[in-house]
Short mmCIF file of C-alpha atoms in Angstrom, two decimals:
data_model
loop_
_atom_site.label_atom_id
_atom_site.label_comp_id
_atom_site.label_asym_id
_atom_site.label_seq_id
_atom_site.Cartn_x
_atom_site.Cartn_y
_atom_site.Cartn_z
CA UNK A 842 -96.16 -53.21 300.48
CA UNK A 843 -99.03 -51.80 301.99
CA UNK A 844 -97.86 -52.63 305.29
CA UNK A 845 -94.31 -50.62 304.38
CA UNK A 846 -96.84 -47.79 303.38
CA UNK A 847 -98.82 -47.65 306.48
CA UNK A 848 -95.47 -47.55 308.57
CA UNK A 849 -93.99 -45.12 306.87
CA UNK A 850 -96.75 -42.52 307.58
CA UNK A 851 -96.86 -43.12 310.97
CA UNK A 852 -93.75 -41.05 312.36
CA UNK A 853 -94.93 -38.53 310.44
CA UNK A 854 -98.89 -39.30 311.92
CA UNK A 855 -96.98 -39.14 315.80
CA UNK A 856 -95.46 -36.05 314.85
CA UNK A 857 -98.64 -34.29 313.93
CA UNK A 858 -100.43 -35.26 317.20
CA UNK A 859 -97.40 -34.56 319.28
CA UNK A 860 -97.49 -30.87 317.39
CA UNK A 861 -101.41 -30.85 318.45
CA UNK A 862 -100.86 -31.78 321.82
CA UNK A 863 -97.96 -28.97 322.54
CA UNK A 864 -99.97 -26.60 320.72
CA UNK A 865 -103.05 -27.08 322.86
CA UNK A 866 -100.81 -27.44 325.91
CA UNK A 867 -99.26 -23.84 325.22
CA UNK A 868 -103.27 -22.82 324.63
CA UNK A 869 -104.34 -23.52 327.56
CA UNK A 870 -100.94 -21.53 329.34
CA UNK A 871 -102.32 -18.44 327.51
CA UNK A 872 -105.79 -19.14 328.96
CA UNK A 873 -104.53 -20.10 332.42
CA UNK A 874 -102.21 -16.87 332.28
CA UNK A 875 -104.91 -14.20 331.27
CA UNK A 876 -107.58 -15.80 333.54
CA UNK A 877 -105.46 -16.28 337.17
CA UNK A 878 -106.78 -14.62 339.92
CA UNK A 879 -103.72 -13.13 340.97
CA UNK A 880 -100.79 -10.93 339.18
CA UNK A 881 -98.30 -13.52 340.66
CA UNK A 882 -100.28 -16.35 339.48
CA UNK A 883 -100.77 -14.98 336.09
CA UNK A 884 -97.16 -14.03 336.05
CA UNK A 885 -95.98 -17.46 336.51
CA UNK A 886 -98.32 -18.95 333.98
CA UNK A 887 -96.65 -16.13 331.46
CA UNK A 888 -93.51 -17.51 332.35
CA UNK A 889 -94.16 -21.20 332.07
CA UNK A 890 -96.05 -20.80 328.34
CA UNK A 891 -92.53 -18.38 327.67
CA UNK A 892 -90.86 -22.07 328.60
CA UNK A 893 -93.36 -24.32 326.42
CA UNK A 894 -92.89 -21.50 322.96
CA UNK A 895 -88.69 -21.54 323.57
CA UNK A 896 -88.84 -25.21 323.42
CA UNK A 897 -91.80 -25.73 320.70
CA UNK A 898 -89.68 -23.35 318.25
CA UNK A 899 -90.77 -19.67 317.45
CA UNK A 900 -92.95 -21.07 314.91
CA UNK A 901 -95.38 -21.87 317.70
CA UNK A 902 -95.97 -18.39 318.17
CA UNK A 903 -98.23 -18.08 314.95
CA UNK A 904 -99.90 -21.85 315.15
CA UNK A 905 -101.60 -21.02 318.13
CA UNK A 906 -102.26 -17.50 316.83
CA UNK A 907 -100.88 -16.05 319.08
CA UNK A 908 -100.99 -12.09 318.62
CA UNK A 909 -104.31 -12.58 317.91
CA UNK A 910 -105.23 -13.93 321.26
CA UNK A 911 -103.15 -11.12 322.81
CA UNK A 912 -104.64 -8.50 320.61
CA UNK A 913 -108.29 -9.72 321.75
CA UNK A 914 -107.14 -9.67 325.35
CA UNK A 915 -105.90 -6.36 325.39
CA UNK A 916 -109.90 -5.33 323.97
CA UNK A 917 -111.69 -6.70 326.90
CA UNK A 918 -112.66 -4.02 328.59
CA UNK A 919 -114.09 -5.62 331.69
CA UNK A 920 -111.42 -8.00 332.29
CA UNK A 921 -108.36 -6.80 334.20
CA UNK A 922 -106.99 -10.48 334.26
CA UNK A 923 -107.25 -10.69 330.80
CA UNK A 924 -105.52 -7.70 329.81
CA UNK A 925 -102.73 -7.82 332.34
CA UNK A 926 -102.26 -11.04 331.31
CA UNK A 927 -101.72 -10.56 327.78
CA UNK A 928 -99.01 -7.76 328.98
CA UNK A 929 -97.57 -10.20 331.22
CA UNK A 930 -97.20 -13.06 328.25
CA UNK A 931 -95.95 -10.35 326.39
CA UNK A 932 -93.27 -9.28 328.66
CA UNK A 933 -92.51 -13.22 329.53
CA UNK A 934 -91.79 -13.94 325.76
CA UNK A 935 -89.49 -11.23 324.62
CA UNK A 936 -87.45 -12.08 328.20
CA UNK A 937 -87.18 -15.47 326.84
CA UNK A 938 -86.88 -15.52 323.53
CA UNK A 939 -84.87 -11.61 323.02
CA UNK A 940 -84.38 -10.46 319.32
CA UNK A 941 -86.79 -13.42 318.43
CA UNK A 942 -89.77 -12.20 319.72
CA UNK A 943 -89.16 -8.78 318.09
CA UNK A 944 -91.27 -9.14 314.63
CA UNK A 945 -94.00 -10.57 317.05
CA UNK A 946 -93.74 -7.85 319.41
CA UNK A 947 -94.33 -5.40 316.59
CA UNK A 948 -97.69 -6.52 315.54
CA UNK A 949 -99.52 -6.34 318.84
CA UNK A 950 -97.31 -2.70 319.76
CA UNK A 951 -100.37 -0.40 319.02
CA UNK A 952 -102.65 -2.47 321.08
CA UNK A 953 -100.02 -2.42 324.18
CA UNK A 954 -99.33 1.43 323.49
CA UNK A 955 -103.13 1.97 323.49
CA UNK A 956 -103.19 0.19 326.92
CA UNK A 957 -100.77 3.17 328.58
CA UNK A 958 -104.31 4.82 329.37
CA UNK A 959 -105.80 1.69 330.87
CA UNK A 960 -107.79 2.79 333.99
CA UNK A 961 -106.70 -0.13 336.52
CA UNK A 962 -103.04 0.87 337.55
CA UNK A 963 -101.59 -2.68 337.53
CA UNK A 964 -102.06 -3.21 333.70
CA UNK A 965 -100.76 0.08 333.13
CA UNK A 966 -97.67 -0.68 334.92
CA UNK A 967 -97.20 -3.67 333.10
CA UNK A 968 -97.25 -2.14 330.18
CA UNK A 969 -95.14 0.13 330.82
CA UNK A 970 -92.70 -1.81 332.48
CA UNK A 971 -93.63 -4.68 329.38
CA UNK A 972 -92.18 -1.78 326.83
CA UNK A 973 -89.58 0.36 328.59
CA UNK A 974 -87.77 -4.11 328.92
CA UNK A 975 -88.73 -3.97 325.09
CA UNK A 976 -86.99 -0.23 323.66
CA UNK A 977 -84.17 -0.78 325.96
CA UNK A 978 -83.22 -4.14 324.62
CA UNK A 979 -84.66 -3.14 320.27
CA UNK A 980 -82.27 -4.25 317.06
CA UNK A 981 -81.31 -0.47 316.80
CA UNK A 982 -81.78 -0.82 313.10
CA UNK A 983 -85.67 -1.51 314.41
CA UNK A 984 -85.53 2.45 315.34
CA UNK A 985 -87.09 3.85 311.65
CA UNK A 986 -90.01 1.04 312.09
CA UNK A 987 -90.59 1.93 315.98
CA UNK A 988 -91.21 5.61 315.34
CA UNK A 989 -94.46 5.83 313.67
CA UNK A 990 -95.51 3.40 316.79
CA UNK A 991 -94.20 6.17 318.73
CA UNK A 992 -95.40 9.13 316.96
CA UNK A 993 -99.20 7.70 316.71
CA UNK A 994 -98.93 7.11 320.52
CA UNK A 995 -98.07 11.06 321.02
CA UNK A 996 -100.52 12.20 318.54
CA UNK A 997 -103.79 10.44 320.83
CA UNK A 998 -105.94 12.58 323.07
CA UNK A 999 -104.81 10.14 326.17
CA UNK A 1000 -102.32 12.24 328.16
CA UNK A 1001 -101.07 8.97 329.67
CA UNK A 1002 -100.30 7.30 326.24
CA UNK A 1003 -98.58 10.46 324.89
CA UNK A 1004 -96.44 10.58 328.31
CA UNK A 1005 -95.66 7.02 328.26
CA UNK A 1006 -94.50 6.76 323.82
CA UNK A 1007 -92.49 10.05 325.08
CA UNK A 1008 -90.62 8.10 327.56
CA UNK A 1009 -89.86 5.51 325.27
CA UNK A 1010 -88.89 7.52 322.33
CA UNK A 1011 -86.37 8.86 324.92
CA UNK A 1012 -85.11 5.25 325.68
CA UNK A 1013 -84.48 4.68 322.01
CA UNK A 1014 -82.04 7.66 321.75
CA UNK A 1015 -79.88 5.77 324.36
CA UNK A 1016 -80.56 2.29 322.33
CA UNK A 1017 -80.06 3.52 318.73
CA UNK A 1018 -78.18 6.43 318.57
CA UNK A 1019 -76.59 6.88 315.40
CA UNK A 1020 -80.28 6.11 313.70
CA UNK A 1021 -81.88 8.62 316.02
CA UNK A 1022 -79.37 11.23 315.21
CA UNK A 1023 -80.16 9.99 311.31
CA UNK A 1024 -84.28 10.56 312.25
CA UNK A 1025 -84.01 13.56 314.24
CA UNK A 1026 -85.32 16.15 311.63
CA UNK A 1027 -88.06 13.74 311.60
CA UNK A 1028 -88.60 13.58 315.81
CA UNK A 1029 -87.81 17.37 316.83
CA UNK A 1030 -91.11 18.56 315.40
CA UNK A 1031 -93.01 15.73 316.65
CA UNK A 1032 -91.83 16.23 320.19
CA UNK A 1033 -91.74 20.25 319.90
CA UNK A 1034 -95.59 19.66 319.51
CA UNK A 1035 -96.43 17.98 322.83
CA UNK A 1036 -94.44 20.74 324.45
CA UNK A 1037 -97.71 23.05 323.73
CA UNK A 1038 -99.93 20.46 325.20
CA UNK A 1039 -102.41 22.02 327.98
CA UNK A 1040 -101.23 19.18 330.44
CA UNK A 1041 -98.20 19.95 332.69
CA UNK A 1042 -97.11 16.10 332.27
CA UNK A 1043 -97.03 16.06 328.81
CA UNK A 1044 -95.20 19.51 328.37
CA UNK A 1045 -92.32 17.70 330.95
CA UNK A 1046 -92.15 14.60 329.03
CA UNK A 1047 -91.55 16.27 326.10
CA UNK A 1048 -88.73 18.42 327.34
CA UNK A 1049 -87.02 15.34 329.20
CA UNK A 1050 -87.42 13.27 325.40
CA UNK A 1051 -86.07 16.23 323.60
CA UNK A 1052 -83.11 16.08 325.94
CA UNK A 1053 -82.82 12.74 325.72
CA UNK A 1054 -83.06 12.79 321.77
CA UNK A 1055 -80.25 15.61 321.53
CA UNK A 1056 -77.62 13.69 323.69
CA UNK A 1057 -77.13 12.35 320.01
CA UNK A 1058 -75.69 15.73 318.96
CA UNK A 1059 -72.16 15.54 318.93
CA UNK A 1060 -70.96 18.85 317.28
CA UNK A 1061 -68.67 19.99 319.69
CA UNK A 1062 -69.79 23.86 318.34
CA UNK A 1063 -72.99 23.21 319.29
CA UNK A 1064 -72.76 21.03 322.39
CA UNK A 1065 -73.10 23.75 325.22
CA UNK A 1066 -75.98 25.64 323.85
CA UNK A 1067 -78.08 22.69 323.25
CA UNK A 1068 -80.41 22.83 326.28
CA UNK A 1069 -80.58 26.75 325.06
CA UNK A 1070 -82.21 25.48 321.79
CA UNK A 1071 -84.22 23.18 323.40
CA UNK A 1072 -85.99 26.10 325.47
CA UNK A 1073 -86.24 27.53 322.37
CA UNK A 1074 -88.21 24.99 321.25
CA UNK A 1075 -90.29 24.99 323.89
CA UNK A 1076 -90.99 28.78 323.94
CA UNK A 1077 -90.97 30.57 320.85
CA UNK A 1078 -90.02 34.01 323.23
CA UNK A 1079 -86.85 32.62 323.61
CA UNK A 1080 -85.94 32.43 320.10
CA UNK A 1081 -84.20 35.81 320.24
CA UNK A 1082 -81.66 34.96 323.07
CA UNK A 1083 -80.92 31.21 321.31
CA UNK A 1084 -80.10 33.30 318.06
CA UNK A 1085 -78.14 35.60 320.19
CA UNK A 1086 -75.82 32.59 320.96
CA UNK A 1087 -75.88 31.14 317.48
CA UNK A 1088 -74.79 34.08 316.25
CA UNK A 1089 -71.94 33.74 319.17
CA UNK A 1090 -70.99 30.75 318.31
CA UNK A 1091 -67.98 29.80 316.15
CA UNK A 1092 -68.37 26.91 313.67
CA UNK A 1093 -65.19 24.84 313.44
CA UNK A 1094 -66.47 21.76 312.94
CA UNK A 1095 -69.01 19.70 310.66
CA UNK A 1096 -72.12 20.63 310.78
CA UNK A 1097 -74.11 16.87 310.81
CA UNK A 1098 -77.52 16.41 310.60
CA UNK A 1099 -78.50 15.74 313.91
CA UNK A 1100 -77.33 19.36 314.60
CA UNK A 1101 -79.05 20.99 311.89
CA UNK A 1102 -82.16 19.03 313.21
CA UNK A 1103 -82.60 21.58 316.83
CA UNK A 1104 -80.73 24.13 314.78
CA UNK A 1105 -83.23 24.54 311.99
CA UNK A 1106 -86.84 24.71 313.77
CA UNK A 1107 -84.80 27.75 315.58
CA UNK A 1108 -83.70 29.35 312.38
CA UNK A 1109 -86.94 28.71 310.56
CA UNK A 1110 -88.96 30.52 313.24
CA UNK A 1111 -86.36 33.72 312.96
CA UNK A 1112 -86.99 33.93 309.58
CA UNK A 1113 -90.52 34.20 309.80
CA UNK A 1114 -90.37 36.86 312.42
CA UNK A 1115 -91.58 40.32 311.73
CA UNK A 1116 -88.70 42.11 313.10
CA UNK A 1117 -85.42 42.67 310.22
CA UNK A 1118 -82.68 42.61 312.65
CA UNK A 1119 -84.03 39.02 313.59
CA UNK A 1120 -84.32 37.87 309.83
CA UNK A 1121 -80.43 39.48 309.35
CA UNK A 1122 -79.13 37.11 312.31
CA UNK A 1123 -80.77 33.96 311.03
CA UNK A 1124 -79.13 34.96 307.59
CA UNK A 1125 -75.46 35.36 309.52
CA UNK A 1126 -75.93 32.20 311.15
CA UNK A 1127 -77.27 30.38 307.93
CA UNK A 1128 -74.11 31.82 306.18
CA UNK A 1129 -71.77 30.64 308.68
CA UNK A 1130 -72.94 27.04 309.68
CA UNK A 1131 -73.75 26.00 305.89
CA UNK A 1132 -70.19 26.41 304.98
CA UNK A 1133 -69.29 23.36 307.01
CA UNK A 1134 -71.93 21.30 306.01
CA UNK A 1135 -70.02 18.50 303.89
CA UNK A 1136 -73.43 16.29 302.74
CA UNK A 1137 -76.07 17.34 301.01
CA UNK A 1138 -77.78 14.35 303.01
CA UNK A 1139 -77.68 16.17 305.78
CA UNK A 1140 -79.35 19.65 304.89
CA UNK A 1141 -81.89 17.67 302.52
CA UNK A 1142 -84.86 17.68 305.06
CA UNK A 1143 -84.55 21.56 305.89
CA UNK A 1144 -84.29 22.48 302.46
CA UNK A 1145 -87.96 23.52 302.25
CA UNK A 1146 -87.63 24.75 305.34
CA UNK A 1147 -84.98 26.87 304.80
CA UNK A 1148 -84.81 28.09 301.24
CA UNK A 1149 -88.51 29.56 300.53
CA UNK A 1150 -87.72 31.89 304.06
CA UNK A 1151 -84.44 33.12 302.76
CA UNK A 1152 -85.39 33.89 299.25
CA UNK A 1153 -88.57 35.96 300.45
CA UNK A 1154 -86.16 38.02 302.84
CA UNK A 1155 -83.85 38.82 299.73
CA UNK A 1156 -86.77 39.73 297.58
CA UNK A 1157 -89.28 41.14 300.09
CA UNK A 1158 -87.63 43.24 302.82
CA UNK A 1159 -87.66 46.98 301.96
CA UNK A 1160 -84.31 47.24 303.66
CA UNK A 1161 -81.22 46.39 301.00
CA UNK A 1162 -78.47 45.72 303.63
CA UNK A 1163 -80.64 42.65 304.95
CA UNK A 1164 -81.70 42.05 301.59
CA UNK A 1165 -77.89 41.48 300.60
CA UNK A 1166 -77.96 39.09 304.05
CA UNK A 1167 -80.56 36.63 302.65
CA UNK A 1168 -78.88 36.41 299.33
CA UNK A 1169 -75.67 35.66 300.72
CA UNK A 1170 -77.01 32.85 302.87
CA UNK A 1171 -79.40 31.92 300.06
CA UNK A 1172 -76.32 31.59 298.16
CA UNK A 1173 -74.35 29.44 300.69
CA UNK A 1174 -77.10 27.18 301.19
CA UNK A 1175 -77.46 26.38 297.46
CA UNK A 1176 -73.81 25.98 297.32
CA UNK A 1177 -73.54 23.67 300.16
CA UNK A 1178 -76.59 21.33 298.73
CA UNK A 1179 -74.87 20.92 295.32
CA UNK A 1180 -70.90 20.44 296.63
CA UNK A 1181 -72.56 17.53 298.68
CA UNK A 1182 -73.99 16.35 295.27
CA UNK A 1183 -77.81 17.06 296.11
CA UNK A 1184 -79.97 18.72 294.03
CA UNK A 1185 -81.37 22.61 294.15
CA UNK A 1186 -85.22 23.29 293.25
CA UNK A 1187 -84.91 25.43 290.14
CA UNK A 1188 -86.40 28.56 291.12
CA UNK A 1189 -83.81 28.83 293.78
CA UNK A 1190 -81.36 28.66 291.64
#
């Protein structure tokens, strides 16, 4: 019986040391990738412990710990081998493994974003190179979950990082469209603010993302005077000619969200211009493009944006034609929020 007993626990006995062995076996891949003396060396090393996790089983990944390893790499400052190493494993796994190594990939992101400024070329190329293979491949329902990555990146002092999260944020447009057209009234102001940077790079990168971000917009109204509104965005003295062509424009079609998102900062900015004649087009154009809006979704993250502007032209301008103006798009507005079922703040009612 005892005999029987003994038996019995051995499979399970082999299995644990054969688990200890592969484990240790992928340990020392990580080691002999982030301690190579060459890239190419290190690269293969990557590759080869990419190899050893696909056949262990994605549970590997956490037994040995592994974005903690990476995460510690990526910290040591004097050790390029390290660091570009860590990158490189990175890179190797999510080649490998694909949608698998996403959720992993996520919890060592702000340490490879961070790395963007790293002051030894190669790593920063491998980074970059590590996450443009990374955005261009995402789950596109990963895009909501990515963006505060993103947005953290462009917020840092590092010109480099902010360049490099702008780059990427314009990558995800192309990978998850329909969500970034859902999150641009979240992205336009994000991006519109690293247009005022001081460095020329940034200011570019931001441009090329916001063009990158509106290829979402698909309002055929709207379509042509895009890159208009995107100058706009860029330099507040060109509001006046971009509400020039809103007010040109004919709205025929739905207004969606995405639209309203390059529409609004636009709008928002005429309102709170000195000059009446300004304030009276951004009421025209309020009037005229809230009429096709058919979801209340949709004009629900410009509503504070929108509303407190138009209800101090119709009670604060001295002049009562304009006056009349801001009511009337007031009123549209309101009316457009409630026939898509949303709700109104009281005092706007």
């Amino acid at each position: 019986h005892f005999g029987y007993r003994l038996f019995a626990g051995l499979p399970r006995y082999a299995k644990r040391i054969e688990t200890m062995a592969a484990f240790e076996a992928l340990t020392a891949l990580y080691t002999k990738a982030t301690s190579e003396e060459t890239s190419d060396a290190r690269s293969a090393a990557a590759a080869e412990l990419a190899s050893g996790v696909e056949a262990a089983g994605v549970a590997s990944i956490m037994s040995m710990a592994l974005p903690a390893k990476v995460m510690a790499s990526l910290g040591e400052a004097k050790n390029v081998a390290a660091r570009e190493g860590a990158v490189l494993v990175c890179h190797a796994l999510h080649t490998k493994l694909g949608l698998h190594f996403e959720p992993y990939m996520l919890l060592v992101l702000p340490a490879l974003i961070e790395r963007f400024d790293d002051k030894v070329k190669t790593v920063a190329n491998a980074v970059d190179a590590c996450l443009s293979a990374f955005v261009q491949a995402v789950n596109p329902y990963a895009a909501a979950t990515l963006l505060p990555f993103l947005f953290a990146g462009m917020g840092t002092i590092s010109w480099k990082t902010k360049v490099g999260c702008l780059k990427l944020l314009g990558t995800l447009a192309h990978t998850a469209p329909t969500q970034i057209g859902q999150l641009l009234p979240e992205v336009v102001p994000k991006v519109t603010e690293n247009m005022w940077d001081t460095k020329p790079e940034v200011k570019q990168a931001a441009k090329a993302c916001l063009g990158e971000c509106c290829t979402v917009i698909h309002n055929p109204d709207v379509q042509p005077i895009v890159p208009v509104l995107i100058s706009a965005n860029a330099n507040p003295k060109e509001n006046v000619s971009a509400l020039d062509r809103l007010m040109g424009t004919t709205f025929v079609s739905q207004v969606d969200r995405p639209t309203l998102a390059i529409i609004v900062p636009v709008l928002g900015r005429g309102l709170r211009d000195r000059d009446v004649q300004t304030k009276r087009k951004c009421c025209v154009v309020v009037d005229n493009m809230c009429k096709l809006v058919c979801d209340a979704k949709d004009v629900e993250p410009f509503v504070d944006k929108l509303l407190p502007e138009l209800k101090k032209v119709e009670e604060d301008v001295p002049i009562p034609e304009i006056r009349a103006y801001g009511a009337k798009a007031k009123a549209t507005l309101v009316k457009a929020i409630k026939d898509g079922g949303g709700k109104v703040p009281p005092e706007y009612e």
